[in-house]
Coordinates of C-alpha atoms and ligand atoms in Angstrom, one line a residue:
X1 CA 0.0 0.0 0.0
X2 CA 2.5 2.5 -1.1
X3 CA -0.2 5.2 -1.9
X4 CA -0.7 5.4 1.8
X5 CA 1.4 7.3 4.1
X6 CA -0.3 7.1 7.4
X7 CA -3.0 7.4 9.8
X8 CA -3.5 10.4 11.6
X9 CA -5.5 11.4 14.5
X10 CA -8.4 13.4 14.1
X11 CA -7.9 15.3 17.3
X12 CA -4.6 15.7 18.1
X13 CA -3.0 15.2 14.0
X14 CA -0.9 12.5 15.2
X15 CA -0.2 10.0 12.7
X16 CA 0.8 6.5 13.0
X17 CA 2.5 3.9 10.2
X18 CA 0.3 2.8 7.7
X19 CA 0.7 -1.3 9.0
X20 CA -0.5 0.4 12.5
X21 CA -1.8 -2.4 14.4
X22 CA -4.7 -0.4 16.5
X23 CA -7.6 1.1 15.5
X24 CA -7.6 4.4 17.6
X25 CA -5.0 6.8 18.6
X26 CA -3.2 6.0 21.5
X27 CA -3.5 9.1 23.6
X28 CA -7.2 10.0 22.5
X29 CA -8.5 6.6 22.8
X30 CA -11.7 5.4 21.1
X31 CA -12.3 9.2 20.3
X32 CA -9.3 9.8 18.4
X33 CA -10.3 8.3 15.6
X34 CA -8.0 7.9 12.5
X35 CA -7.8 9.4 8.9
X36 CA -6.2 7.2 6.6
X37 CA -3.3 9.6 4.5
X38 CA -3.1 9.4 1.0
X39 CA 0.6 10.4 -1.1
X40 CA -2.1 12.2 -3.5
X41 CA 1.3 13.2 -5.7
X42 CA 2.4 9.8 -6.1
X43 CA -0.7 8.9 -6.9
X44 CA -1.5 10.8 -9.5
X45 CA 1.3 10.4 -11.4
X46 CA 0.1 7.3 -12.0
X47 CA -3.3 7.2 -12.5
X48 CA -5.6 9.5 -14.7
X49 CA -9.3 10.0 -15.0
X50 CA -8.7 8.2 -18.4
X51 CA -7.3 5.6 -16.7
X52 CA -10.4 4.7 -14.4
X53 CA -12.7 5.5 -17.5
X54 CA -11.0 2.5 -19.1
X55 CA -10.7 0.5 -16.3
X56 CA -13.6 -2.3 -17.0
X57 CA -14.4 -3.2 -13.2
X58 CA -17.4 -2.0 -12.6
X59 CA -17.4 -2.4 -8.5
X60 CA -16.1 0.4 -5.7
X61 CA -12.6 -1.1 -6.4
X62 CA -12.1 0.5 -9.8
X63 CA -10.8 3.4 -7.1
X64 CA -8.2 1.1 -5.4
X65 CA -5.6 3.8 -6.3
X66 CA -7.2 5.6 -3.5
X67 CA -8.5 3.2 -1.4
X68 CA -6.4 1.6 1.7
X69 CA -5.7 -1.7 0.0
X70 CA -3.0 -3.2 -2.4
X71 CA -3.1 -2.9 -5.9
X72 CA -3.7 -7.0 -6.2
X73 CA -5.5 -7.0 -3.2
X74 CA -8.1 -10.0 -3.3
X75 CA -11.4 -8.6 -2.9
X76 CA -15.2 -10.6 -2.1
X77 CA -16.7 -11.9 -5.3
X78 CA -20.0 -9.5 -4.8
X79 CA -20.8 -6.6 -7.0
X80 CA -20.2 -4.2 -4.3
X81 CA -20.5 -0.7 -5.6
X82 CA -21.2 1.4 -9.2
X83 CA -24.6 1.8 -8.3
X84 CA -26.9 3.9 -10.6
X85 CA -27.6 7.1 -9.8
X86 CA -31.0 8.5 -11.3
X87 CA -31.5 12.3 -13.0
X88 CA -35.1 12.9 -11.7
X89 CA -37.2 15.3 -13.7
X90 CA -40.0 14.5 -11.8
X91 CA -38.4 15.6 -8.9
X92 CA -37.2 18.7 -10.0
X93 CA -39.6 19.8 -11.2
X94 CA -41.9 18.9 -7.8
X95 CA -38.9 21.1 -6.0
X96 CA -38.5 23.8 -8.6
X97 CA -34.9 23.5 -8.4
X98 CA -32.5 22.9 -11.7
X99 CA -31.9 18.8 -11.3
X100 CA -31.9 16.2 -8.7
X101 CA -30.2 12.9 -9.3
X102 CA -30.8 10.1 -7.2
X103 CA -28.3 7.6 -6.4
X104 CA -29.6 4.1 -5.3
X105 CA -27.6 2.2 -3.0
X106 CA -30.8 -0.1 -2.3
X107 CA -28.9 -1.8 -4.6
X108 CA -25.8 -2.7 -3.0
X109 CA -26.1 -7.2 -2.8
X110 CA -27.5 -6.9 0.4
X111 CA -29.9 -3.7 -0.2
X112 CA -27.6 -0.8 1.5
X113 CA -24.6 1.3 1.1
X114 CA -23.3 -0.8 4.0
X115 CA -21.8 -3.1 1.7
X116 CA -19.1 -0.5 0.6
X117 CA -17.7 -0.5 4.1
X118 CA -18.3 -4.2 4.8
X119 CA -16.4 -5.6 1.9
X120 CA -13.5 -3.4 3.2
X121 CA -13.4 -4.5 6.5
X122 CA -13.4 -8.3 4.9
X123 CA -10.4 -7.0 3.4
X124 CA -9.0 -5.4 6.0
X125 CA -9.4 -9.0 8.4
X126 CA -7.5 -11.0 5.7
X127 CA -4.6 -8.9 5.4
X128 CA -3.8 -9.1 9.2
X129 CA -5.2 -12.4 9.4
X130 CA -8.1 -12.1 11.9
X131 CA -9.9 -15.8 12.1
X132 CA -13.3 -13.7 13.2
X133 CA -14.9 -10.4 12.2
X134 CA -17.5 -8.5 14.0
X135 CA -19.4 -6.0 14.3
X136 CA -22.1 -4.2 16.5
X137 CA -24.9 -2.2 13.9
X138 CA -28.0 -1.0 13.9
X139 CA -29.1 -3.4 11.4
X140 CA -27.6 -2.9 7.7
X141 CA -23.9 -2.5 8.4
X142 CA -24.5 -5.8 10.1
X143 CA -26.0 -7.0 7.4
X144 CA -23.5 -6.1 4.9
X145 CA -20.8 -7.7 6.8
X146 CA -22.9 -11.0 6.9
X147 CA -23.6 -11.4 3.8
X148 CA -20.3 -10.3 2.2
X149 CA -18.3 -12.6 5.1
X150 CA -20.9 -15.5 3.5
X151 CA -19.5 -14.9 -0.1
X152 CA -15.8 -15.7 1.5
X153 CA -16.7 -18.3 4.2
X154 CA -15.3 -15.4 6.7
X155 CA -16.4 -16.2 10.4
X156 CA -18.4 -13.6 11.5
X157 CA -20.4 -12.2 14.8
X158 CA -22.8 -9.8 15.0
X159 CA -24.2 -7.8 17.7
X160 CA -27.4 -5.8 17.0
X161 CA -30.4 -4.3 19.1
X162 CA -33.2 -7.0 19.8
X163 CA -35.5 -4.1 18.0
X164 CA -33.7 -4.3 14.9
X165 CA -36.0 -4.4 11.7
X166 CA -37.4 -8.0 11.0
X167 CA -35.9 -7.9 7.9
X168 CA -32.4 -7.1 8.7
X169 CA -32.6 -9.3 11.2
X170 CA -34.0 -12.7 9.2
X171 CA -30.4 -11.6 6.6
X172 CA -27.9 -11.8 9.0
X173 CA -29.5 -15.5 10.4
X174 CA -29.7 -16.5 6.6
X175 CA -26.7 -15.4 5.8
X176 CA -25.6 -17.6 8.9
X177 CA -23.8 -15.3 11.1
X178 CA -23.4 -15.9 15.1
X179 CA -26.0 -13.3 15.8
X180 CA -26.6 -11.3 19.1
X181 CA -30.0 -9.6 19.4
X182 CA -29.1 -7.2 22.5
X183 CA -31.4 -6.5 24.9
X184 CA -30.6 -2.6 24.7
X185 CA -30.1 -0.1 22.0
X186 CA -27.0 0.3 19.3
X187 CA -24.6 2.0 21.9
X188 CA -25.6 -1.2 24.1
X189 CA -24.8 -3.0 21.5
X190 CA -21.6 -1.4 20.4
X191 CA -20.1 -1.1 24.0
X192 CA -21.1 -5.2 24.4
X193 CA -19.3 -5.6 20.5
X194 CA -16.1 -3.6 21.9
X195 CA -15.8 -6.0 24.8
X196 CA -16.0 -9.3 22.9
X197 CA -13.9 -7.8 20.4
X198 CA -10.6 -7.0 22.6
X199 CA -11.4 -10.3 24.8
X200 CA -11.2 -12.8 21.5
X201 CA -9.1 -10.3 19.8
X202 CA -11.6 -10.4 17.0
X203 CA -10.9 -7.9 13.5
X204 CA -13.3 -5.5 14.6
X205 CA -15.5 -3.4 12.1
X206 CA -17.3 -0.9 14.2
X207 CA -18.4 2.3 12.4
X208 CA -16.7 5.4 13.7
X209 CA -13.7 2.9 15.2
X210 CA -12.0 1.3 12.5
X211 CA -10.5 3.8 10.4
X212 CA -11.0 1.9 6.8
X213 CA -15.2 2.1 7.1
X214 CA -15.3 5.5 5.7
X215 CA -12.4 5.1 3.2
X216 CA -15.1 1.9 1.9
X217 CA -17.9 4.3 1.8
X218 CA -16.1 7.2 0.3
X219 CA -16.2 5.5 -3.0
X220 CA -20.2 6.2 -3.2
X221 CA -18.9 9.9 -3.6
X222 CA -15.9 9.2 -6.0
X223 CA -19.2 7.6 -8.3
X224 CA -21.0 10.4 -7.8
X225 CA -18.4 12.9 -9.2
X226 CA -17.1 10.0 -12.1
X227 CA -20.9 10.0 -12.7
X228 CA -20.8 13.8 -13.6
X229 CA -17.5 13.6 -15.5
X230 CA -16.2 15.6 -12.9
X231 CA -18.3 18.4 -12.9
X232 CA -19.6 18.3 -9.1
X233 CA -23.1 18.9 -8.1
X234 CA -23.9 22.0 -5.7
X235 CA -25.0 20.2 -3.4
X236 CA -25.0 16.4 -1.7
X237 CA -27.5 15.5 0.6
X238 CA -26.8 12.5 3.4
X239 CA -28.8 11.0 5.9
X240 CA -27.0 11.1 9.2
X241 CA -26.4 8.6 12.4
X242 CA -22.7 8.0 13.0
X243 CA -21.7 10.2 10.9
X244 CA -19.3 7.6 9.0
X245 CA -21.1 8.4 5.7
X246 CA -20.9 12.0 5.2
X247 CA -17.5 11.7 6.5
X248 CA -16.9 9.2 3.3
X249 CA -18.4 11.0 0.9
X250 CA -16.5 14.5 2.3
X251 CA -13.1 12.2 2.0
X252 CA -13.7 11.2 -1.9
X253 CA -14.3 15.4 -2.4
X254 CA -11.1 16.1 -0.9
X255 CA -9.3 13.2 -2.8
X256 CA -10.2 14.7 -6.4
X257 CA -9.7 17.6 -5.1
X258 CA -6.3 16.7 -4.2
X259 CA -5.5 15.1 -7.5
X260 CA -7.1 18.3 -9.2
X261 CA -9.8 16.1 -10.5
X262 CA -11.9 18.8 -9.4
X263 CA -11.9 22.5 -8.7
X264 CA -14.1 22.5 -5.8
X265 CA -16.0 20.5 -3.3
X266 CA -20.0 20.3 -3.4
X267 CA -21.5 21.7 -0.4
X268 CA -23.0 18.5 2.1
X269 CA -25.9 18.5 3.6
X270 CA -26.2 16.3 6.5
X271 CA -30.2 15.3 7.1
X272 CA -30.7 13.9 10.6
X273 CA -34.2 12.7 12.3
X274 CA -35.8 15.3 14.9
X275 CA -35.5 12.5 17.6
X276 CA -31.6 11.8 16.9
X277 CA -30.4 15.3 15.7
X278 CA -27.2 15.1 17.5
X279 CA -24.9 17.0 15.0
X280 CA -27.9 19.7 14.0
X281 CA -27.9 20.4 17.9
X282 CA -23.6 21.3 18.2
X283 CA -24.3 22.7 14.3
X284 CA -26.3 25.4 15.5
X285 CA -25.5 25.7 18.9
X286 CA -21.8 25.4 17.9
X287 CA -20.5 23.4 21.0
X288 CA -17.4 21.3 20.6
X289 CA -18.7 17.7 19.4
X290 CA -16.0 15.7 21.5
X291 CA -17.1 17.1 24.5
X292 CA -21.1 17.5 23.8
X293 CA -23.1 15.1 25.8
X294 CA -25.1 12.4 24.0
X295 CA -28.4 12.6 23.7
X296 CA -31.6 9.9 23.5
X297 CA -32.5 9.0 20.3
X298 CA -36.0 7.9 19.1
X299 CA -37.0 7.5 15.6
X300 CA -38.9 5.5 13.0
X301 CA -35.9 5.9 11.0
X302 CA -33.4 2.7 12.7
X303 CA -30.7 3.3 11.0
X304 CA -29.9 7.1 11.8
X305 CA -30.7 6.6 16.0
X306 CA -27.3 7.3 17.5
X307 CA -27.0 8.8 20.6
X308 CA -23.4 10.0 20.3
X309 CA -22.7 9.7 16.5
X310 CA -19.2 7.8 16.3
X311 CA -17.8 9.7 13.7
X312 CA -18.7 13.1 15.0
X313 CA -15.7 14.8 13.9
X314 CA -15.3 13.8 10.8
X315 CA -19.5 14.3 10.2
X316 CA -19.0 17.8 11.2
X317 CA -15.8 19.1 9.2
X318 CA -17.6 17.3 6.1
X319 CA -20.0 20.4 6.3
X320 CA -18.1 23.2 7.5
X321 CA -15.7 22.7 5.4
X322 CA -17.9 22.6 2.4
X323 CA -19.9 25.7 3.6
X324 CA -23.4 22.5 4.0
X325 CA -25.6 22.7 6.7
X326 CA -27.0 20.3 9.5
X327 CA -30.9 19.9 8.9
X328 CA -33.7 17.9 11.3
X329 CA -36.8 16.2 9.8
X330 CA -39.6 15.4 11.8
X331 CA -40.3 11.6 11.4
X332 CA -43.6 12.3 9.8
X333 CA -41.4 14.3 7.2
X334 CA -39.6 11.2 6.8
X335 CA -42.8 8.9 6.0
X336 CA -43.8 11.6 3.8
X337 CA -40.8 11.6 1.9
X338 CA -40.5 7.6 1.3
X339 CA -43.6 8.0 -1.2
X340 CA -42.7 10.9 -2.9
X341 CA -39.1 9.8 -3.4
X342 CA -40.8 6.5 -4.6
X343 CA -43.6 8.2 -7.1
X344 CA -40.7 10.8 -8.8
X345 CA -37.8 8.8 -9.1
X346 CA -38.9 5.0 -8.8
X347 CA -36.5 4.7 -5.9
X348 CA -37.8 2.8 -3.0
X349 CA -36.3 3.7 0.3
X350 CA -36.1 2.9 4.1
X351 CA -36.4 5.8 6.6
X352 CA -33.1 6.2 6.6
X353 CA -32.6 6.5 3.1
X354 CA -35.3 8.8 2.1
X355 CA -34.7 10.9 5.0
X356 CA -32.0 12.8 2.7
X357 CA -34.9 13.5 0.4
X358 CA -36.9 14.9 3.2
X359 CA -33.6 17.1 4.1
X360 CA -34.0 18.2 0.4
X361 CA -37.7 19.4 0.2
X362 CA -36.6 21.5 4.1
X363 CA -33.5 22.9 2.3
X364 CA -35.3 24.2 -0.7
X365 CA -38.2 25.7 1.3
X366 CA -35.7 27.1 3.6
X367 CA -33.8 28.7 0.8
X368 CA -30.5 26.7 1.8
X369 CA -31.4 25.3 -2.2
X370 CA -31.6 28.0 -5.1
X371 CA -33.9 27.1 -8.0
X372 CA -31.3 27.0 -10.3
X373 CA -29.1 24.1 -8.5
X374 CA -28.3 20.7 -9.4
X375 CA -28.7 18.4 -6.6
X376 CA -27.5 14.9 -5.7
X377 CA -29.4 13.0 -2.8
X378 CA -27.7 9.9 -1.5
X379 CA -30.7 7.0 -0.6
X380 CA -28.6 4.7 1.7
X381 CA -30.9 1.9 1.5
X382 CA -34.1 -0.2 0.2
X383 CA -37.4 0.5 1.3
X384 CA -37.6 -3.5 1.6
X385 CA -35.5 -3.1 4.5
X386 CA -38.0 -1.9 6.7
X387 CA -41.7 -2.6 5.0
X388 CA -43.5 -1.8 8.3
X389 CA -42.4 1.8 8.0
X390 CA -43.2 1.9 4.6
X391 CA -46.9 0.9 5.1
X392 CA -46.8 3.2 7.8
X393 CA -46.0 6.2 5.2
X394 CA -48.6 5.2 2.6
X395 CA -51.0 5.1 5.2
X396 CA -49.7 8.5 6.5
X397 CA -50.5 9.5 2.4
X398 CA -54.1 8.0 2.2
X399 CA -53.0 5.5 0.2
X400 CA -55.2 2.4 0.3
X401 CA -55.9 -0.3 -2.5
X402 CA -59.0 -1.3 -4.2
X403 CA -60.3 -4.5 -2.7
X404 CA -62.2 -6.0 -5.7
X405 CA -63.9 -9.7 -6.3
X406 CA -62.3 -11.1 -9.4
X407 CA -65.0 -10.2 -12.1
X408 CA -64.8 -7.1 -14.1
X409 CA -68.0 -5.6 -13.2
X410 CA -66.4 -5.2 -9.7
X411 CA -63.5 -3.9 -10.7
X412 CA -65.3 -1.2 -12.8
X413 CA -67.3 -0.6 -9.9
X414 CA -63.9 0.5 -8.1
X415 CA -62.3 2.4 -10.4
X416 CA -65.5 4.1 -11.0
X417 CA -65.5 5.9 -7.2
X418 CA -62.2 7.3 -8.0
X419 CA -60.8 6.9 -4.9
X420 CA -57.1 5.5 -5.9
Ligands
PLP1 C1 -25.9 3.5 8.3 C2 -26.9 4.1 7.5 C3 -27.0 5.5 7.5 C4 -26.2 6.4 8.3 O1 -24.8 6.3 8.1 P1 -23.8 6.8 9.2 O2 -22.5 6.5 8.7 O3 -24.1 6.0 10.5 O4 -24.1 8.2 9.4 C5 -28.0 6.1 6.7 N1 -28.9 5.3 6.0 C6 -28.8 4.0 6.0 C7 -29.8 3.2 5.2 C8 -27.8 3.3 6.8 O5 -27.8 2.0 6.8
ZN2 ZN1 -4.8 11.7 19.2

């Protein structure tokens, strides 16, 4: 891994040998988490943007030359990654604002952007080894490590709320991981993950922990701008929890912008629920995330609930540094959103992912979106995820079926009161 140079703190800017053995930095502890360093001169005298355009390997490791990993690095056999993203009249022109592209990581191989970090941290256990992997999750990074760990026979334990969406839940036990429903919520779960982890010395994945999670997920944002032949968007919106996302996509910015790739960064939005706004509340309050208290989250949307987002100081450099914002949406904004994400784009989404949609419809009728901008919104994952919730949102829009007997006269009948 020549193109990396080290890992530095994001406190205190220490930086540690690229073949460190930890995760964290040693005086900062599980705060000071670390930011992998790229030789972006070395790197770019080898590799152009004609380069990747002929590069045929259409997964997240067609960026390898900036990803944490050896050039001949053996990667999992799923098609993690190059997902399509969508230009949306329909949804521009419900906004009134210039475009809006839609990129749908519903479909990642196991329905979630997840996978992009996941098939790292795969990578990550075999070069040093590890016999076990595991992970604590709120449901999909869980998920993603299951079913990626299944495509390489890669021992794997998961720890997850008992709450956890059925259907995260029933892919991690077919998948056939050792699964741990805790009785508690993700930072339960997460502490209890921690423990196990450093008492079986288990290659541990845990989001806003292990450095190379984000340096996975950054490659949804290096598609995003290969996507636009390098022209960037204004503006990317990301639905929130740890915070390891937005950090990600923020990473792949300053990457091409460190190649020259690009000229300037988008601005990023992060979209959090009302009942987990963590980062909105230190974004406009302005206190000091490593020392703000955590809070207690509740909402419908699973995968954003964080009481102290892990990845807090990356999340919140990833939008002052790119002039963004920090938006809340009220869970009922959230079920709204799901169906008209659906109905404009075709994109079916969890909570979690349409929440950066709802984000989207709050930043244009706040003005923080001008008419004439061109707007990327990241859905994180499939509404199939979580098909409770998405009931629950086309109740929410008075959407109900026809119930009809199977003869025409009765379906005529139906359609005849108008009501669908
Ligand atoms: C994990 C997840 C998020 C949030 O990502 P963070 O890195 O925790 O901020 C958003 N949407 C979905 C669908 C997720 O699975
Ligand atoms: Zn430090």
């Amino acid at each position: 891994m020549k193109n990396v140079t080290g890992l530095t703190c994001v406190i205190c800017d220490k930086t540690y040998p690229a073949d460190y053995a930890g995760y964290v930095c040693i005086d900062h502890g599980n705060e000071g988490i670390l930011d992998v360093q790229y030789d972006y001169d070395a790197i770019a005298s080898e590799w152009t943007k004609e380069d990747l355009a002929a590069n045929p390997d259409r997964t997240m490791w067609r960026y390898k030359p900036v990803m944490p990993v050896a050039p001949d690095a053996e990667v999992p056999p799923l098609t993690v990654g190059c997902t399509p993203m969508y230009d949306s009249a329909p949804l521009a022109t419900a906004l009134g604002i210039a475009r809006v592209w839609v990129k749908d990581e519903g479909r990642q191989p196991t329905a979630s952007l997840k996978d992009r970090a996941s098939a790292m941290a795969v990578v990550k256990a075999r070069e040093v080894g590890a016999e076990v992997v595991t992970t604590a999750s709120t449901g999909n990074a869980a998920a993603a490590l299951s079913g990626i760990s299944a495509s390489i026979g890669q021992k794997n334990v998961i720890f997850v709320p008992k709450s956890a969406p059925e259907a995260k839940i029933a892919q991690l036990l077919t998948y056939g991981s050792t699964v741990a429903l805790v009785n508690g919520n993700y930072g339960d779960a997460f502490e209890l993950c921690m423990l196990a982890a450093a008492e079986y010395g288990w290659y541990n994945r845990n989001t806003g922990y292990n450095p190379y999670m984000t340096e996975g997920k950054k490659t949804a944002g290096w598609e995003i701008l290969e996507d636009l032949d390098w022209n960037p968007p204004d503006a990317i919106f990301v639905s929130v929890g740890d915070g390891s996302i937005i950090g990600g996509v923020h990473k792949a910015m300053k990457d091409a912008l460190a190649l020259g790739w690009i000229d300037h960064s988008p601005r990023i939005y992060g979209i959090q629920a009302a009942g987990s706004d963590y980062m909105v509340q230190a974004f406009e309050s302005g206190e000091d995330v490593l020392t703000k208290a955590p809070i207690s989250a509740d909402t419908i949307a699973d995968s954003i609930s964080a009481d102290l987002p892990r990845d807090r100081i990356k999340a919140m450099r990833a939008v002052t540094e790119t002039n963004g914002a920090y938006v809340r949406v009220s869970d009922d904004e959230i079920l709204a959103a799901m169906p008209l994400l659906a109905r404009g784009s075709g994109v079916f989404a969890e909570p979690a992912g349409a929440t950066a949609y709802a984000g989207l419809i709050k930043a244009v009728a706040t003005g923080l979106v001008k008419e004439n901008e061109e707007v990327v919104v990241l859905s994180t994952g499939s509404g199939l995820k979580d098909v409770a919730s998405a009931m629950k949102a086309v109740a929410a829009a008075g959407t109900t079926p026809m119930v009809v007997d199977p003869t025409l006269e009765a379906l005529k009948q139906e359609l005849e009161k108008g009501t669908n």
